[in-house]
Short mmCIF file of C-alpha atoms in Angstrom, two decimals:
data_model
loop_
_atom_site.label_atom_id
_atom_site.label_comp_id
_atom_site.label_asym_id
_atom_site.label_seq_id
_atom_site.Cartn_x
_atom_site.Cartn_y
_atom_site.Cartn_z
CA MET A 746 22.26 -13.07 21.42
CA VAL A 747 18.71 -14.49 21.17
CA ASN A 748 17.55 -10.66 20.56
CA GLN A 749 20.10 -10.70 17.88
CA ARG A 750 18.97 -13.92 16.03
CA PHE A 751 15.45 -12.91 16.29
CA LYS A 752 16.08 -9.49 14.34
CA GLN A 753 17.95 -11.35 11.81
CA SER A 754 15.20 -14.19 11.09
CA LEU A 755 12.69 -11.54 10.95
CA ARG A 756 14.44 -9.70 8.68
CA ARG A 757 14.86 -11.83 6.06
CA ARG A 758 11.37 -13.35 6.59
CA PHE A 759 9.63 -10.18 4.98
CA THR A 760 11.76 -8.90 2.35
CA LYS A 761 10.06 -8.90 -0.80
CA ARG A 762 11.99 -8.06 -4.32
CA PRO A 763 11.70 -4.48 -5.85
CA VAL A 764 10.14 -4.49 -8.76
CA PRO A 765 11.50 -1.72 -11.67
CA TRP A 766 8.31 -0.65 -12.51
CA TRP A 767 7.51 0.98 -8.57
CA SER A 768 7.54 4.58 -8.49
CA ALA A 769 6.96 7.08 -6.23
CA ALA A 770 3.90 8.19 -7.86
CA CYS A 771 2.87 4.20 -6.84
CA THR A 772 4.05 4.62 -3.01
CA LYS A 773 2.05 7.89 -2.52
CA ALA A 774 -1.14 6.02 -4.16
CA VAL A 775 -0.90 3.24 -1.88
CA GLN A 776 -0.61 5.41 1.10
CA GLU A 777 -3.09 7.41 0.46
CA LYS A 778 -5.23 4.26 0.55
CA TRP A 779 -4.26 2.97 3.39
CA ALA A 780 -5.06 6.41 5.05
CA ALA A 781 -8.50 6.19 3.71
CA PHE A 782 -8.83 2.78 4.84
CA SER A 783 -7.88 3.76 8.61
CA ARG A 784 -10.51 6.63 8.27
CA LEU A 785 -12.79 4.32 7.45
CA ARG A 786 -12.42 1.44 10.01
CA ARG A 787 -12.89 4.92 12.26
CA HIS A 788 -16.16 6.06 10.91
CA ARG A 789 -17.62 2.80 9.69
CA ARG A 790 -21.52 3.90 9.65
CA ASP A 791 -20.10 7.24 7.84
CA PRO A 792 -20.91 6.39 3.49
CA GLN A 793 -18.55 9.51 3.17
CA TYR A 794 -15.87 7.78 4.37
CA LEU A 795 -16.80 4.60 2.34
CA GLU A 796 -16.74 6.39 -0.83
CA ALA A 797 -13.75 8.10 -0.69
CA PHE A 798 -11.81 4.54 0.22
CA TRP A 799 -13.79 3.02 -2.67
CA ARG A 800 -12.13 6.31 -4.81
CA CYS A 801 -8.64 5.82 -3.19
CA ARG A 802 -8.22 2.28 -3.98
CA ALA A 803 -9.72 2.73 -7.73
CA ARG A 804 -7.04 4.99 -7.94
CA ALA A 805 -3.96 2.97 -6.32
CA ARG A 806 -5.15 -0.01 -8.72
CA ARG A 807 -4.93 2.60 -11.78
CA VAL A 808 -1.58 4.01 -11.07
CA LEU A 809 -0.03 0.66 -10.67
CA LYS A 810 -1.76 -0.73 -13.65
CA GLU A 811 -0.49 2.15 -15.19
CA ALA A 812 3.42 1.87 -14.32
CA GLN A 813 3.55 -1.43 -14.95
CA ARG A 814 2.04 -1.31 -18.71
CA ALA A 815 4.44 2.03 -18.81
CA SER A 816 7.36 -0.34 -18.16
CA TRP A 817 7.49 -3.02 -20.88
#
């Protein structure tokens, strides 16, 4: 009983409304950004991973902004 209530409260608590402009390209760009970030955390001192994360982050921002602009 308590377990079921807990699952229901979590489900309601963290849901976000989907945006109409979100696409598969947006999902892929964000996933690549988080993958690059996790690689950066494993190799903190390596500038190669830092630059790769910066590039992925910039690409994700660009993809999201282009998708938002195209939806209008």
